[in-house]
Amino acid sequence: MRYIIYGAGGIGGAIGGRLFHRGHDVVLICRGEQLATIQRRGLTLKTPSETLYLPIRAIGHPLELSFTDRDVVILTMKSQDTELALRDLDCAGGNAVPVICCQNGVDNERMAARHFAQVYGMVVWLPGTYLEPGVVLNHATPLGGILDAGCYPHGVDLLITQVTANLTASGFSARPDPYIMRWKYTKLLSNLRNALQAICGLEAPGGDFARAVRQEALDCYRAAGIDFVPEDEMRQRVQTEVRLADIAGHSRAGGSTWQSLTRGLPAIEVDFLNGEIVLLGALHGVPTPYNRLLQKVANQMARTGKRPGSVSVEELQRMLDESGASRT
């Protein structure tokens, strides 16, 4: 296989780097300073145990590739960039190329299935950081993360079985799972705190506010009949296989939304995380004021260039109390 990693930031860089290091044919698609730096000096992948300097091919658009029937595309961009990426990919490679959605949220697979015949979901438990062009950090040992995958909406086939085997051999834990969306809905529950961390800072206590955010999601899942992996099963798997560890000279950064605000990006993925719960609430008559407020404030911070930690949890709660939304 040739692996085309579309969106080579913290997640895509770590996956593409480890695959390349283990001898696989890999092409990164990225943009801006990341693209220019990787084209000039390669990708630097740092883990707790080693620093790899990897001369991976990097391009800026799918049209720069000649696609073949051995290509597999792994989408690793943020969800707000998925639709445009899918259109460009369809234009360049046609709708027969296999597409694996290695992204947070649960809407990317639906978007991809409108364009492509072979779509797969992949859950992402991978502590990856991208803050400096050309440098990706993977703060995990001894494995780089969990990347289980399956056909969308369900099932497994020979392709995804081979992909997960290659990822496992490259330093990840990756299992073929016929019900992969259960894991992705479980991961969404933890990603709901991304916005709270970005808004209030790395050290901000979640407390009752964070519990209310999660409870709204659980209420929506129940109303919509959505199945997900029980919390004790999820924690046992993650804590057994993904151990966070320090990288010399680099402190562990925040999650993906915190990183986006830190880099000053004007758009973040909150609409596909907390916004997914807001959507479910609207469809099934479940109030979601806590998730709606996080979505609103995080988007405002991105549009106005505010840094992470600009608003306290107490201020968020006061906004809800003054609006009366927390009493609905």
Short mmCIF file of C-alpha atoms in Angstrom, two decimals:
data_model
loop_
_atom_site.label_atom_id
_atom_site.label_comp_id
_atom_site.label_asym_id
_atom_site.label_seq_id
_atom_site.Cartn_x
_atom_site.Cartn_y
_atom_site.Cartn_z
CA MET A 1 0.00 0.00 0.00
CA ARG A 2 0.90 3.62 -0.39
CA TYR A 3 -0.38 5.66 2.54
CA ILE A 4 -1.50 9.19 1.71
CA ILE A 5 -1.77 11.09 4.98
CA TYR A 6 -4.08 14.03 4.28
CA GLY A 7 -3.55 16.66 6.98
CA ALA A 8 -0.09 16.10 8.44
CA GLY A 9 -0.30 17.87 11.79
CA GLY A 10 0.09 16.25 15.20
CA ILE A 11 -1.94 13.13 14.42
CA GLY A 12 -1.11 12.75 10.75
CA GLY A 13 2.55 13.48 11.29
CA ALA A 14 2.85 10.86 14.03
CA ILE A 15 1.05 8.21 11.97
CA GLY A 16 2.83 9.01 8.72
CA GLY A 17 6.19 9.26 10.46
CA ARG A 18 5.93 5.90 12.19
CA LEU A 19 4.67 4.16 9.03
CA PHE A 20 7.50 5.67 6.99
CA HIS A 21 10.07 4.74 9.63
CA ARG A 22 8.92 1.11 9.39
CA GLY A 23 9.44 1.05 5.63
CA HIS A 24 6.02 1.90 4.23
CA ASP A 25 5.48 4.16 1.22
CA VAL A 26 4.05 7.40 2.64
CA VAL A 27 3.07 10.77 1.20
CA LEU A 28 2.01 13.68 3.41
CA ILE A 29 -0.44 16.34 2.27
CA CYS A 30 -0.13 19.54 4.28
CA ARG A 31 0.05 23.28 3.80
CA GLY A 32 1.74 26.51 4.80
CA GLU A 33 4.90 26.47 6.87
CA GLN A 34 4.44 22.79 7.69
CA LEU A 35 4.62 21.92 4.00
CA ALA A 36 7.57 24.21 3.29
CA THR A 37 9.57 22.92 6.26
CA ILE A 38 8.98 19.22 5.54
CA GLN A 39 9.87 19.72 1.86
CA ARG A 40 13.07 21.51 2.87
CA ARG A 41 14.36 19.30 5.70
CA GLY A 42 11.92 16.43 6.25
CA LEU A 43 9.68 15.67 9.21
CA THR A 44 11.04 15.53 12.74
CA LEU A 45 9.11 13.09 14.92
CA LYS A 46 9.94 13.14 18.62
CA THR A 47 8.82 10.46 21.06
CA PRO A 48 9.81 9.80 24.68
CA SER A 49 12.48 7.36 23.51
CA GLU A 50 13.85 8.78 20.26
CA THR A 51 13.99 11.60 17.75
CA LEU A 52 13.50 10.63 14.11
CA TYR A 53 14.48 12.76 11.12
CA LEU A 54 12.38 11.47 8.27
CA PRO A 55 12.73 12.47 4.58
CA ILE A 56 9.06 11.92 3.76
CA ARG A 57 7.61 13.28 0.54
CA ALA A 58 5.19 16.16 1.20
CA ILE A 59 2.84 17.87 -1.23
CA GLY A 60 0.27 20.62 -0.96
CA HIS A 61 -2.69 19.21 -2.94
CA PRO A 62 -3.99 15.81 -4.10
CA LEU A 63 -3.72 16.94 -7.73
CA GLU A 64 0.06 16.61 -7.37
CA LEU A 65 -0.34 12.82 -7.12
CA SER A 66 -0.95 10.15 -9.74
CA PHE A 67 -3.32 7.80 -7.94
CA THR A 68 -3.13 4.01 -8.29
CA ASP A 69 -5.16 1.09 -6.97
CA ARG A 70 -2.67 0.55 -4.12
CA ASP A 71 -3.37 3.95 -2.53
CA VAL A 72 -5.11 4.38 0.81
CA VAL A 73 -5.97 7.86 2.08
CA ILE A 74 -6.00 8.54 5.81
CA LEU A 75 -7.79 11.78 6.64
CA THR A 76 -6.24 13.47 9.68
CA MET A 77 -7.27 17.09 9.25
CA LYS A 78 -9.70 18.80 11.64
CA SER A 79 -13.35 18.18 10.84
CA GLN A 80 -14.06 21.74 9.70
CA ASP A 81 -11.63 21.14 6.81
CA THR A 82 -12.96 17.74 5.78
CA GLU A 83 -15.56 18.70 3.19
CA LEU A 84 -13.21 20.79 1.05
CA ALA A 85 -10.52 18.11 1.35
CA LEU A 86 -12.97 15.44 0.17
CA ARG A 87 -13.92 17.48 -2.89
CA ASP A 88 -10.27 17.99 -3.80
CA LEU A 89 -9.55 14.31 -3.26
CA ASP A 90 -12.52 13.24 -5.39
CA CYS A 91 -11.40 15.57 -8.18
CA ALA A 92 -7.84 14.26 -8.09
CA GLY A 93 -8.25 10.55 -7.44
CA GLY A 94 -11.85 9.66 -8.22
CA ASN A 95 -14.38 8.13 -5.88
CA ALA A 96 -12.85 4.64 -5.79
CA VAL A 97 -9.93 5.50 -3.51
CA PRO A 98 -10.34 4.05 0.01
CA VAL A 99 -10.75 6.79 2.64
CA ILE A 100 -10.10 6.27 6.36
CA CYS A 101 -11.43 8.97 8.70
CA CYS A 102 -8.81 9.10 11.45
CA GLN A 103 -10.41 12.12 13.11
CA ASN A 104 -12.29 13.18 16.20
CA GLY A 105 -16.05 13.54 15.97
CA VAL A 106 -18.57 11.31 14.23
CA ASP A 107 -19.56 13.30 11.14
CA ASN A 108 -16.50 12.85 8.93
CA GLU A 109 -17.53 9.36 7.84
CA ARG A 110 -20.95 10.64 6.77
CA MET A 111 -19.31 13.41 4.74
CA ALA A 112 -16.90 10.97 3.13
CA ALA A 113 -19.63 8.45 2.27
CA ARG A 114 -21.29 11.08 0.06
CA HIS A 115 -18.21 11.04 -2.16
CA PHE A 116 -16.47 7.68 -1.83
CA ALA A 117 -17.50 4.04 -2.07
CA GLN A 118 -14.99 2.70 0.49
CA VAL A 119 -15.14 4.63 3.76
CA TYR A 120 -13.71 3.58 7.10
CA GLY A 121 -13.82 5.00 10.60
CA MET A 122 -10.76 5.08 12.84
CA VAL A 123 -10.79 6.04 16.51
CA VAL A 124 -7.89 8.25 17.65
CA TRP A 125 -6.34 7.88 21.09
CA LEU A 126 -3.00 9.44 20.23
CA PRO A 127 -1.29 12.22 22.21
CA GLY A 128 0.13 14.17 19.28
CA THR A 129 1.28 17.79 19.29
CA TYR A 130 2.02 20.13 16.42
CA LEU A 131 3.06 23.66 17.37
CA GLU A 132 6.33 24.10 15.44
CA PRO A 133 6.57 23.68 11.64
CA GLY A 134 8.19 20.41 10.69
CA VAL A 135 8.14 19.00 14.22
CA VAL A 136 5.58 16.56 15.63
CA LEU A 137 5.57 15.23 19.18
CA ASN A 138 4.08 11.88 20.19
CA HIS A 139 3.99 11.83 24.02
CA ALA A 140 3.27 8.12 24.50
CA THR A 141 5.18 4.98 25.34
CA PRO A 142 5.71 2.14 24.60
CA LEU A 143 2.98 2.45 21.95
CA GLY A 144 2.21 5.65 20.09
CA GLY A 145 -1.55 5.38 20.54
CA ILE A 146 -4.71 3.42 19.75
CA LEU A 147 -6.02 3.43 16.16
CA ASP A 148 -8.75 0.80 15.90
CA ALA A 149 -10.69 0.93 12.64
CA GLY A 150 -13.55 -0.63 10.71
CA CYS A 151 -15.81 -0.20 7.72
CA TYR A 152 -18.40 2.56 7.85
CA PRO A 153 -21.11 2.19 9.02
CA HIS A 154 -20.09 -1.28 10.24
CA GLY A 155 -18.06 -4.34 9.33
CA VAL A 156 -14.45 -5.17 8.53
CA ASP A 157 -12.75 -6.21 5.29
CA LEU A 158 -9.34 -7.30 4.05
CA LEU A 159 -8.15 -3.73 3.47
CA ILE A 160 -8.82 -2.40 6.96
CA THR A 161 -7.45 -5.63 8.44
CA GLN A 162 -4.19 -5.04 6.57
CA VAL A 163 -4.10 -1.34 7.50
CA THR A 164 -4.51 -2.07 11.21
CA ALA A 165 -1.84 -4.79 11.00
CA ASN A 166 0.58 -2.30 9.41
CA LEU A 167 -0.18 0.30 12.06
CA THR A 168 0.34 -2.22 14.84
CA ALA A 169 3.67 -3.24 13.35
CA SER A 170 4.60 0.46 13.21
CA GLY A 171 4.20 1.05 16.92
CA PHE A 172 0.48 1.55 17.51
CA SER A 173 -2.31 -0.59 18.90
CA ALA A 174 -4.75 -0.98 16.02
CA ARG A 175 -7.49 -3.60 15.87
CA PRO A 176 -10.09 -4.18 13.18
CA ASP A 177 -13.49 -3.53 14.76
CA PRO A 178 -16.83 -4.13 12.98
CA TYR A 179 -18.56 -1.64 15.29
CA ILE A 180 -16.01 1.14 15.21
CA MET A 181 -18.55 3.95 15.56
CA ARG A 182 -19.28 2.79 19.14
CA TRP A 183 -15.68 3.72 19.96
CA LYS A 184 -15.92 7.00 18.10
CA TYR A 185 -19.01 8.05 20.07
CA THR A 186 -17.15 7.12 23.26
CA LYS A 187 -14.14 9.20 22.19
CA LEU A 188 -16.50 12.11 21.49
CA LEU A 189 -17.48 12.12 25.17
CA SER A 190 -13.89 12.84 26.16
CA ASN A 191 -13.39 15.36 23.34
CA LEU A 192 -16.23 17.50 24.71
CA ARG A 193 -13.73 18.78 27.28
CA ASN A 194 -11.37 20.04 24.55
CA ALA A 195 -13.27 23.32 24.31
CA LEU A 196 -13.38 23.77 28.09
CA GLN A 197 -9.60 23.26 28.27
CA ALA A 198 -9.01 25.70 25.44
CA ILE A 199 -11.31 28.36 26.87
CA CYS A 200 -10.24 28.11 30.50
CA GLY A 201 -6.64 26.90 30.25
CA LEU A 202 -4.71 23.73 31.00
CA GLU A 203 -5.00 24.00 34.77
CA ALA A 204 -8.66 24.98 34.94
CA PRO A 205 -10.76 22.60 37.07
CA GLY A 206 -13.69 21.08 35.22
CA GLY A 207 -15.82 20.15 38.21
CA ASP A 208 -19.58 20.47 37.96
CA PHE A 209 -19.37 22.31 34.65
CA ALA A 210 -17.51 19.47 32.94
CA ARG A 211 -19.89 16.91 34.45
CA ALA A 212 -22.87 18.85 33.09
CA VAL A 213 -21.30 18.94 29.61
CA ARG A 214 -20.89 15.16 29.65
CA GLN A 215 -24.35 14.52 31.10
CA GLU A 216 -25.98 16.46 28.28
CA ALA A 217 -24.20 14.20 25.82
CA LEU A 218 -25.29 11.05 27.64
CA ASP A 219 -28.89 12.31 27.67
CA CYS A 220 -28.67 12.91 23.93
CA TYR A 221 -27.20 9.47 23.28
CA ARG A 222 -29.99 7.90 25.27
CA ALA A 223 -32.68 9.85 23.43
CA ALA A 224 -31.17 9.06 20.04
CA GLY A 225 -30.53 5.38 20.82
CA ILE A 226 -26.79 5.73 20.21
CA ASP A 227 -24.61 2.86 21.38
CA PHE A 228 -21.15 3.49 22.83
CA VAL A 229 -18.45 1.65 24.74
CA PRO A 230 -18.92 1.64 28.55
CA GLU A 231 -16.55 3.95 30.40
CA ASP A 232 -14.86 1.21 32.43
CA GLU A 233 -14.06 -0.78 29.26
CA MET A 234 -12.74 2.36 27.56
CA ARG A 235 -10.50 3.32 30.48
CA GLN A 236 -9.09 -0.17 30.85
CA ARG A 237 -8.11 -0.28 27.16
CA VAL A 238 -6.62 3.21 27.02
CA GLN A 239 -4.79 3.12 30.34
CA THR A 240 -3.34 -0.30 29.56
CA GLU A 241 -1.96 0.60 26.14
CA VAL A 242 -1.31 4.36 26.07
CA ARG A 243 0.98 5.69 28.76
CA LEU A 244 1.82 9.39 28.63
CA ALA A 245 5.51 10.17 28.99
CA ASP A 246 7.77 13.21 28.81
CA ILE A 247 9.82 14.20 25.79
CA ALA A 248 13.07 15.91 26.70
CA GLY A 249 12.80 19.65 26.16
CA HIS A 250 9.05 19.60 25.48
CA SER A 251 6.26 19.87 28.02
CA ARG A 252 2.99 18.12 27.22
CA ALA A 253 0.69 20.58 25.47
CA GLY A 254 -3.08 20.69 25.56
CA GLY A 255 -5.53 18.93 23.27
CA SER A 256 -6.25 19.69 19.65
CA THR A 257 -8.54 22.68 20.28
CA TRP A 258 -6.03 24.22 22.71
CA GLN A 259 -3.30 23.75 20.09
CA SER A 260 -5.43 25.42 17.41
CA LEU A 261 -6.04 28.49 19.58
CA THR A 262 -2.37 28.58 20.56
CA ARG A 263 -1.40 28.63 16.89
CA GLY A 264 -3.92 31.42 16.26
CA LEU A 265 -6.07 29.49 13.78
CA PRO A 266 -9.32 31.29 12.86
CA ALA A 267 -11.41 28.09 12.80
CA ILE A 268 -11.55 25.18 15.23
CA GLU A 269 -13.38 21.85 15.35
CA VAL A 270 -15.80 22.66 18.18
CA ASP A 271 -18.81 22.60 15.82
CA PHE A 272 -18.15 18.88 15.27
CA LEU A 273 -17.56 18.07 18.94
CA ASN A 274 -19.77 20.07 21.29
CA GLY A 275 -21.76 21.10 18.22
CA GLU A 276 -22.57 17.46 17.55
CA ILE A 277 -24.25 17.27 20.97
CA VAL A 278 -26.10 20.50 20.29
CA LEU A 279 -27.36 18.99 17.03
CA LEU A 280 -28.46 15.77 18.71
CA GLY A 281 -30.23 17.80 21.37
CA ALA A 282 -32.12 19.79 18.74
CA LEU A 283 -33.12 16.62 16.90
CA HIS A 284 -34.30 14.75 20.00
CA GLY A 285 -35.64 17.47 22.27
CA VAL A 286 -32.79 17.42 24.81
CA PRO A 287 -31.58 20.76 26.26
CA THR A 288 -27.84 21.28 25.76
CA PRO A 289 -27.02 24.75 27.20
CA TYR A 290 -23.56 23.78 28.50
CA ASN A 291 -22.35 22.38 25.18
CA ARG A 292 -23.94 25.23 23.28
CA LEU A 293 -22.11 27.81 25.40
CA LEU A 294 -18.75 26.08 24.95
CA GLN A 295 -19.34 26.00 21.20
CA LYS A 296 -20.20 29.70 21.12
CA VAL A 297 -17.36 30.95 23.32
CA ALA A 298 -14.67 28.78 21.71
CA ASN A 299 -15.66 29.94 18.23
CA GLN A 300 -15.64 33.56 19.36
CA MET A 301 -12.15 33.12 20.80
CA ALA A 302 -10.88 31.62 17.54
CA ARG A 303 -12.42 34.40 15.42
CA THR A 304 -10.99 37.15 17.62
CA GLY A 305 -7.57 35.57 18.15
CA LYS A 306 -7.85 35.13 21.92
CA ARG A 307 -5.36 32.88 23.64
CA PRO A 308 -6.30 29.73 25.58
CA GLY A 309 -7.31 30.41 29.17
CA SER A 310 -8.94 33.78 28.47
CA VAL A 311 -12.19 32.87 30.25
CA SER A 312 -12.59 31.15 33.62
CA VAL A 313 -14.98 28.33 34.46
CA GLU A 314 -16.69 30.71 36.90
CA GLU A 315 -17.27 33.21 34.09
CA LEU A 316 -18.77 30.49 31.91
CA GLN A 317 -21.12 29.43 34.69
CA ARG A 318 -22.11 33.05 35.28
CA MET A 319 -22.97 33.44 31.59
CA LEU A 320 -25.28 30.44 31.82
CA ASP A 321 -26.87 31.56 35.09
CA GLU A 322 -27.51 35.09 33.79
CA SER A 323 -29.12 33.72 30.63
CA GLY A 324 -31.27 31.32 32.60
CA ALA A 325 -30.19 28.51 30.28
CA SER A 326 -28.75 26.37 33.09
CA ARG A 327 -32.22 26.14 34.66
CA THR A 328 -33.95 24.80 31.54
#
